[in-house]
Coordinates of C-alpha atoms in Angstrom, one line a residue:
Chain O
M1 CA -15.5 1.2 43.1
I2 CA -12.3 -0.5 42.1
C3 CA -14.0 -2.5 39.4
L4 CA -15.6 0.7 38.0
D5 CA -12.3 2.4 38.0
I6 CA -10.7 -0.5 36.2
R7 CA -13.4 -0.6 33.6
R8 CA -13.0 3.1 33.0
R9 CA -9.3 2.6 32.5
I10 CA -9.9 -0.2 30.1
L11 CA -12.3 1.9 28.1
T12 CA -9.9 4.8 28.0
D13 CA -6.8 3.0 26.9
P14 CA -7.5 -0.7 26.3
L15 CA -4.1 -1.6 25.1
S16 CA -2.1 0.0 27.9
V17 CA -2.7 -1.9 31.0
D18 CA -0.5 -1.0 34.0
H19 CA 0.6 -3.4 36.7
S20 CA -2.1 -2.7 39.2
T21 CA -4.8 -3.1 36.6
Q22 CA -3.3 -6.4 35.4
M23 CA -3.3 -7.7 39.0
H24 CA -6.9 -6.8 39.4
L25 CA -7.8 -8.5 36.1
W26 CA -6.2 -11.7 37.2
S27 CA -8.3 -11.7 40.4
C28 CA -11.6 -10.4 39.2
Q29 CA -13.5 -12.6 36.8
A30 CA -16.0 -10.0 35.8
C31 CA -13.3 -7.4 35.0
G32 CA -11.2 -10.0 33.3
K33 CA -14.1 -10.8 31.0
S34 CA -14.7 -7.1 30.3
F35 CA -11.0 -6.8 29.4
I36 CA -11.1 -9.7 26.9
Q37 CA -14.3 -8.3 25.4
A38 CA -12.7 -4.8 25.2
S39 CA -9.6 -6.3 23.5
F40 CA -11.7 -8.0 20.8
F41 CA -13.7 -4.8 20.4
E42 CA -10.6 -2.8 19.9
K43 CA -9.4 -5.1 17.1
R44 CA -12.7 -4.9 15.4
L45 CA -12.6 -1.1 15.8
A46 CA -9.1 -0.9 14.3
A47 CA -10.2 -3.0 11.3
A48 CA -13.3 -0.8 10.8
L49 CA -11.2 2.3 10.8
D50 CA -8.9 0.9 8.1
V51 CA -9.7 2.6 4.8
I52 CA -7.3 2.8 1.9
P53 CA -7.5 4.8 -1.3
T54 CA -9.6 3.3 -4.0
R55 CA -7.3 4.6 -6.8
P56 CA -3.7 5.6 -7.2
M57 CA -2.9 9.1 -6.0
E58 CA -0.5 11.5 -7.6
V59 CA 0.6 14.5 -5.5
E60 CA 2.2 17.5 -7.2
L61 CA 4.3 19.7 -4.9
N62 CA 5.6 23.0 -6.1
I63 CA 7.5 25.7 -4.5
P64 CA 6.7 29.1 -6.0
P65 CA 9.6 31.0 -7.6
T66 CA 11.5 33.1 -5.1
A67 CA 13.5 36.3 -6.0
N68 CA 17.0 36.9 -4.8
L69 CA 17.2 40.7 -4.4
A70 CA 20.3 42.8 -5.0
P71 CA 23.1 42.4 -2.4
P72 CA 22.6 44.5 0.8
A73 CA 23.9 48.0 0.7
S74 CA 26.7 47.2 3.0
R75 CA 28.4 45.2 0.2
R76 CA 30.1 47.0 -2.5
A77 CA 28.8 46.1 -5.8
V78 CA 29.4 47.5 -9.2
V79 CA 26.1 48.1 -10.8
L80 CA 26.0 49.0 -14.5
G81 CA 22.7 50.3 -15.8
G82 CA 20.5 49.4 -12.9
L83 CA 19.9 46.6 -10.3
A84 CA 19.8 43.1 -11.4
A85 CA 17.3 40.8 -9.7
L86 CA 17.9 37.1 -9.8
A87 CA 14.8 34.8 -9.9
V88 CA 15.3 31.3 -8.7
A89 CA 13.1 28.9 -10.6
G90 CA 10.5 27.0 -8.5
T91 CA 11.2 23.4 -7.5
A92 CA 8.7 20.9 -8.7
I93 CA 8.3 17.5 -7.1
G94 CA 5.9 14.9 -8.1
L95 CA 4.9 12.1 -5.8
T96 CA 3.3 9.1 -7.2
F97 CA 2.2 6.7 -4.6
D98 CA 3.3 3.5 -6.2
V99 CA 0.8 1.3 -4.4
L100 CA -0.4 -1.7 -6.4
F101 CA -4.0 -1.3 -7.4
P102 CA -5.3 -4.5 -8.8
S103 CA -8.2 -4.2 -11.1
L104 CA -11.6 -3.8 -9.4
P105 CA -13.0 -7.0 -10.8
S106 CA -10.1 -9.1 -9.5
Q107 CA -10.7 -7.6 -6.1
L108 CA -14.3 -8.6 -6.2
T109 CA -13.9 -12.2 -7.3
P110 CA -13.0 -13.5 -3.8
Y111 CA -16.5 -12.5 -2.7
L112 CA -18.1 -14.9 -5.3
K113 CA -18.2 -17.8 -3.0
S114 CA -20.4 -20.8 -3.6
N115 CA -22.5 -20.1 -0.5
T116 CA -23.6 -16.9 -2.0
L117 CA -25.0 -18.7 -5.0
A118 CA -26.6 -21.6 -3.2
N119 CA -29.8 -20.0 -2.1
V120 CA -32.9 -20.6 -4.1
D121 CA -35.6 -18.6 -2.3
P122 CA -35.7 -14.8 -2.5
V123 CA -34.5 -12.9 0.5
S124 CA -37.0 -10.9 2.5
P125 CA -37.7 -7.3 1.3
A126 CA -36.8 -6.1 4.8
L127 CA -33.3 -7.6 4.6
L128 CA -32.8 -6.3 1.1
R129 CA -33.9 -2.8 2.1
N130 CA -31.4 -2.8 5.0
V131 CA -28.5 -4.0 2.9
L132 CA -29.2 -1.4 0.2
H133 CA -29.7 1.3 2.8
H134 CA -26.2 0.7 4.1
A135 CA -24.9 1.2 0.5
G136 CA -26.8 4.4 -0.1
A137 CA -29.6 2.9 -2.2
S138 CA -33.3 2.1 -1.7
L139 CA -35.6 -0.6 -2.9
V140 CA -38.3 0.4 -5.4
D141 CA -39.5 -3.0 -6.6
P142 CA -39.5 -5.7 -3.9
D143 CA -40.3 -8.4 -6.4
I144 CA -36.8 -8.4 -7.9
P145 CA -35.6 -12.0 -7.5
V146 CA -32.6 -11.5 -5.1
T147 CA -31.5 -14.7 -3.6
Y148 CA -28.6 -13.3 -1.6
A149 CA -28.1 -9.9 0.0
A150 CA -25.4 -8.8 2.4
N151 CA -23.1 -5.9 3.1
C152 CA -19.4 -6.4 2.9
T153 CA -16.4 -4.1 3.0
I154 CA -14.2 -3.5 0.0
K155 CA -11.0 -1.6 0.9
G156 CA -12.6 -0.5 4.1
R157 CA -15.7 0.9 2.5
I158 CA -19.2 -0.5 2.9
A159 CA -20.6 -2.1 -0.2
A160 CA -23.7 -4.2 -1.0
H161 CA -23.4 -7.7 -2.5
L162 CA -26.5 -9.1 -4.1
V163 CA -27.2 -12.2 -6.2
V164 CA -30.0 -11.9 -8.7
R165 CA -31.7 -14.8 -10.3
M166 CA -32.0 -14.1 -14.0
P167 CA -33.4 -16.4 -16.8
D168 CA -29.9 -17.1 -18.0
G169 CA -28.6 -17.8 -14.5
L170 CA -27.4 -16.1 -11.4
V171 CA -25.7 -12.7 -11.5
S172 CA -23.7 -11.3 -8.6
V173 CA -24.1 -7.5 -8.1
F174 CA -21.8 -5.2 -6.1
L175 CA -23.1 -1.8 -5.3
M176 CA -20.1 0.4 -4.3
P177 CA -20.9 4.0 -3.4
E178 CA -17.3 5.0 -2.9
F179 CA -15.7 3.6 -6.1
P180 CA -16.4 6.1 -8.8
I181 CA -15.6 5.3 -12.5
E182 CA -15.9 7.4 -15.6
D183 CA -17.7 5.2 -18.0
I184 CA -19.2 1.7 -18.5
E185 CA -16.5 -1.0 -18.4
Y186 CA -16.5 -4.6 -19.6
H187 CA -14.0 -7.2 -18.3
Q188 CA -13.5 -10.9 -18.4
E189 CA -12.4 -12.2 -15.1
G190 CA -11.8 -16.0 -15.4
P191 CA -15.2 -17.5 -16.2
W192 CA -17.0 -14.3 -15.3
T193 CA -18.2 -11.6 -17.7
V194 CA -18.1 -8.3 -15.7
R195 CA -19.9 -5.1 -16.4
I196 CA -19.3 -2.1 -14.3
E197 CA -21.4 1.0 -14.6
P198 CA -21.0 4.5 -13.1
L199 CA -23.6 5.8 -10.7
S200 CA -24.1 9.3 -9.4
H201 CA -22.3 8.1 -6.3
G202 CA -19.8 5.3 -7.0
S203 CA -20.4 2.4 -9.3
I204 CA -22.2 -1.0 -9.7
A205 CA -20.6 -4.2 -10.9
F206 CA -22.3 -7.2 -12.4
F207 CA -20.7 -10.6 -12.6
G208 CA -22.3 -13.4 -14.6
L209 CA -21.3 -16.4 -16.7
K210 CA -23.1 -15.0 -19.8
P211 CA -22.9 -11.5 -21.3
D212 CA -26.7 -11.4 -21.9
G213 CA -27.4 -12.3 -18.3
V214 CA -25.2 -9.5 -17.1
D215 CA -26.9 -6.9 -19.3
A216 CA -30.3 -8.2 -18.4
A217 CA -29.4 -8.0 -14.7
S218 CA -28.3 -4.4 -15.1
G219 CA -31.7 -3.5 -16.5
A220 CA -33.6 -5.4 -13.8
V221 CA -31.6 -3.9 -10.9
R222 CA -31.9 -0.4 -12.4
K223 CA -35.7 -0.7 -12.4
A224 CA -35.9 -2.2 -8.9
V225 CA -33.3 0.0 -7.0
S226 CA -33.0 3.7 -6.6
F227 CA -29.4 5.0 -6.2
N228 CA -29.3 8.0 -3.9
Chain H
M1 CA 20.1 18.5 3.2
H2 CA 20.1 19.7 -0.3
G3 CA 18.4 19.1 -3.6
K4 CA 17.9 15.5 -4.6
S5 CA 18.6 14.0 -1.2
R6 CA 16.0 16.3 0.3
K7 CA 13.4 15.4 -2.2
A8 CA 14.3 11.7 -1.9
C9 CA 14.0 11.9 1.9
F10 CA 10.6 13.7 1.8
S11 CA 9.3 11.3 -0.8
R12 CA 10.3 8.3 1.2
I13 CA 8.6 9.7 4.4
A14 CA 5.5 10.7 2.6
I15 CA 5.1 7.4 0.8
E16 CA 5.6 5.4 4.0
L17 CA 3.0 7.4 5.8
M18 CA 0.6 7.8 2.9
K19 CA -1.9 5.2 4.1
P20 CA -2.2 6.4 7.7
L21 CA -2.4 10.0 6.5
Y22 CA -5.1 9.1 4.0
R23 CA -7.0 7.3 6.7
Y24 CA -6.8 10.3 9.0
A25 CA -7.9 12.6 6.2
Y26 CA -10.8 10.3 5.3
W27 CA -12.2 10.1 8.7
L28 CA -11.8 13.8 9.4
S29 CA -13.4 14.9 6.1
G30 CA -15.8 12.0 5.7
D31 CA -15.3 11.3 2.0
A32 CA -12.7 10.1 -0.4
G33 CA -12.6 13.2 -2.7
A34 CA -12.2 15.6 0.2
A35 CA -9.6 13.3 1.8
E36 CA -7.5 13.4 -1.3
E37 CA -7.7 17.1 -1.5
L38 CA -6.8 17.5 2.2
L39 CA -3.9 15.1 1.8
Q40 CA -2.6 17.1 -1.2
K41 CA -2.7 20.4 0.7
A42 CA -1.1 18.8 3.8
L43 CA 1.8 17.3 1.8
A44 CA 2.3 20.5 -0.1
R45 CA 2.6 22.4 3.2
A46 CA 4.8 19.7 4.7
W47 CA 7.2 19.9 1.7
S48 CA 7.5 23.7 2.1
D49 CA 8.1 23.4 5.8
F50 CA 10.3 20.3 5.6
D51 CA 13.3 22.0 7.1
D52 CA 11.2 22.3 10.4
L53 CA 11.4 18.5 10.8
H54 CA 14.6 17.9 12.7
D55 CA 14.0 14.3 13.7
E56 CA 12.7 11.8 11.2
R57 CA 11.3 9.7 14.1
A58 CA 8.8 12.5 14.7
A59 CA 7.7 12.6 11.1
K60 CA 4.3 10.9 11.7
H61 CA 3.3 13.2 14.5
W62 CA 4.5 16.2 12.5
L63 CA 2.6 15.2 9.4
F64 CA -0.6 14.4 11.3
T65 CA -0.3 17.8 13.0
I66 CA 0.0 19.5 9.6
L67 CA -2.9 17.6 8.1
R68 CA -5.1 18.4 11.1
S69 CA -4.2 22.1 10.8
E70 CA -5.1 22.1 7.1
F71 CA -8.4 20.5 8.0
L72 CA -9.2 23.2 10.6
R73 CA -8.5 25.9 8.0
R74 CA -11.4 24.8 6.0
P75 CA -14.6 26.7 6.5
N76 CA -17.2 24.7 8.6
S77 CA -14.8 22.0 9.6
A78 CA -16.6 19.8 11.9
L79 CA -14.2 19.5 14.9
Q80 CA -15.8 20.8 17.9
G81 CA -13.2 20.9 20.6
N82 CA -13.9 20.3 24.3
V83 CA -17.7 20.6 24.2
F84 CA -19.4 17.7 25.7
T85 CA -23.2 17.6 26.0
I86 CA -25.3 15.9 28.6
E87 CA -26.0 13.0 26.2
D88 CA -22.3 12.2 26.3
S89 CA -22.6 11.3 30.0
I90 CA -23.1 7.6 29.4
P91 CA -22.3 5.6 32.5
V92 CA -19.4 3.1 32.3
E93 CA -21.6 0.4 33.8
S94 CA -23.9 0.3 30.8
A95 CA -21.1 0.1 28.3
S96 CA -20.9 -3.6 27.9
L97 CA -22.1 -5.3 24.7
D98 CA -23.4 -8.9 24.5
Q99 CA -21.0 -9.7 21.7
V100 CA -18.3 -8.0 19.6
P101 CA -20.1 -6.3 16.7
N102 CA -19.3 -7.3 13.1
L103 CA -17.3 -5.1 10.8
I104 CA -20.2 -3.6 9.0
D105 CA -22.1 -2.7 12.1
M106 CA -18.9 -1.2 13.6
R107 CA -18.2 0.8 10.4
Y108 CA -21.7 2.1 10.3
A109 CA -21.6 3.1 13.9
L110 CA -18.3 4.9 13.3
E111 CA -19.9 7.0 10.6
Q112 CA -22.6 8.1 13.1
L113 CA -20.0 9.1 15.7
P114 CA -19.2 12.9 16.1
T115 CA -16.0 13.8 14.2
D116 CA -14.0 14.7 17.3
Y117 CA -14.8 11.4 19.0
R118 CA -14.0 9.5 15.9
E119 CA -10.7 11.3 15.6
A120 CA -9.7 10.3 19.1
L121 CA -10.5 6.7 18.4
L122 CA -8.6 6.7 15.1
L123 CA -5.5 8.2 16.5
Q124 CA -5.5 5.8 19.4
A125 CA -6.9 2.5 18.0
A126 CA -5.7 2.7 14.4
E127 CA -2.6 4.8 14.5
G128 CA -1.2 3.7 17.8
F129 CA -0.6 7.2 19.3
S130 CA -0.4 7.3 23.1
L131 CA -2.8 9.6 25.0
Q132 CA 0.1 12.0 25.6
E133 CA 0.8 12.2 21.8
I134 CA -2.9 12.6 21.1
A135 CA -3.1 15.4 23.7
E136 CA -0.2 17.2 21.9
L137 CA -1.6 16.7 18.5
L138 CA -5.1 18.0 19.5
D139 CA -3.5 20.7 21.6
V140 CA -5.4 19.7 24.7
S141 CA -4.5 18.5 28.2
L142 CA -3.8 14.8 28.9
N143 CA -6.9 14.6 31.0
T144 CA -9.0 16.0 28.1
A145 CA -7.5 13.5 25.6
A146 CA -8.2 10.6 28.0
A147 CA -11.8 11.8 28.6
R148 CA -12.4 12.1 24.9
A149 CA -11.1 8.6 24.3
L150 CA -13.3 7.2 27.1
R151 CA -16.4 9.1 25.9
A152 CA -15.8 8.1 22.3
R153 CA -15.8 4.4 23.2
L154 CA -18.9 4.8 25.4
K155 CA -20.7 6.7 22.7
L156 CA -19.7 4.1 20.1
R157 CA -21.0 1.3 22.2
D158 CA -24.2 3.2 22.8
I159 CA -24.7 3.7 19.0
L160 CA -24.1 0.0 18.4
S161 CA -26.6 -1.0 21.0
S162 CA -29.2 1.4 19.6
N163 CA -28.7 0.3 16.1
K164 CA -29.0 -3.4 17.1
Q165 CA -32.3 -2.6 18.9
L166 CA -33.6 -0.8 15.9
A167 CA -32.6 -3.6 13.6
S168 CA -34.4 -6.1 15.9
A169 CA -37.5 -4.0 15.8
G170 CA -37.5 -4.2 12.0
G171 CA -36.4 -0.6 11.3
L172 CA -33.5 0.5 9.1
R173 CA -30.4 1.4 11.1

């Protein structure tokens, strides 16, 4: 009974452990192990809950104009030609959240690690389907030569990271359902030519060493993947 | 407080708390666009009621309360209140996981959690509110806040286990 109660307390408030609970955790191996697991779980939970805006936000706050009416009747006032109403102009305040927003390509380059480019064989269609599914897309053509597929988080949002083998070389692809853009963008990020395209939900970015490879990868992925 | 200093004070508080507020708005509303809109409305209301904030130390709790209230004003807002179904009665004994889930799995499981459970976890695990503060914010008793936090963690672990089993069986999770 005590152990059950202790575990219930740990699951209710893992980071607030009172003295009696601490004493039990020291003496009970099983509960101690549960507590350690709960602590790691809590850290992972906090990390997963951490989402930040994907673009700068500007908040406009206005107070509507208020009217100061004529003085109350108890005050003596000399009124010539009628009552005068004073309108106080509204107060406007603009808040620009001055958070640094580095360019999207520069945020993605840390994901371009050599281990993602090392595979030669295509990944299984089942893995690819699963990764795309997490990013809100589905696989239409399983023959697309994807040599790496994994989900990652970018600013707390789930994205799909693929590596596609094209005739001109490998191209890294990031499918980002929560990063909308207005129009196709081209960037040069170090050695990488980057093409980012808008989707109905979010955007898709292509990183390659040659512009032709990036454009070709865009065509290939568009044929093989359906974006929901 | 008048004029410029009032604006400066509000701006400072709002900017300091912008990320946690956005996080709360995001997890309540479920998407970035709706979160931005909710945040805009909440801050506009907070600005007009700024004189109600007498102690700056209470600013976070105050702003979170306003944001939640703005969310509840929306039609069809998903927060249920104190309704627990039979499926929420997951025994504590079965709540252990073989290993700590990775970030993607955790994130995906959070998206599957009911909004009111997710809210309790966010306020506690990410924002550091005590159960008493959560109870005040949600306008429930301390026991209810504690029960919600417990059930939320049990449900989350249950979802993670189910998703893992489904993935092992070859299905999409």
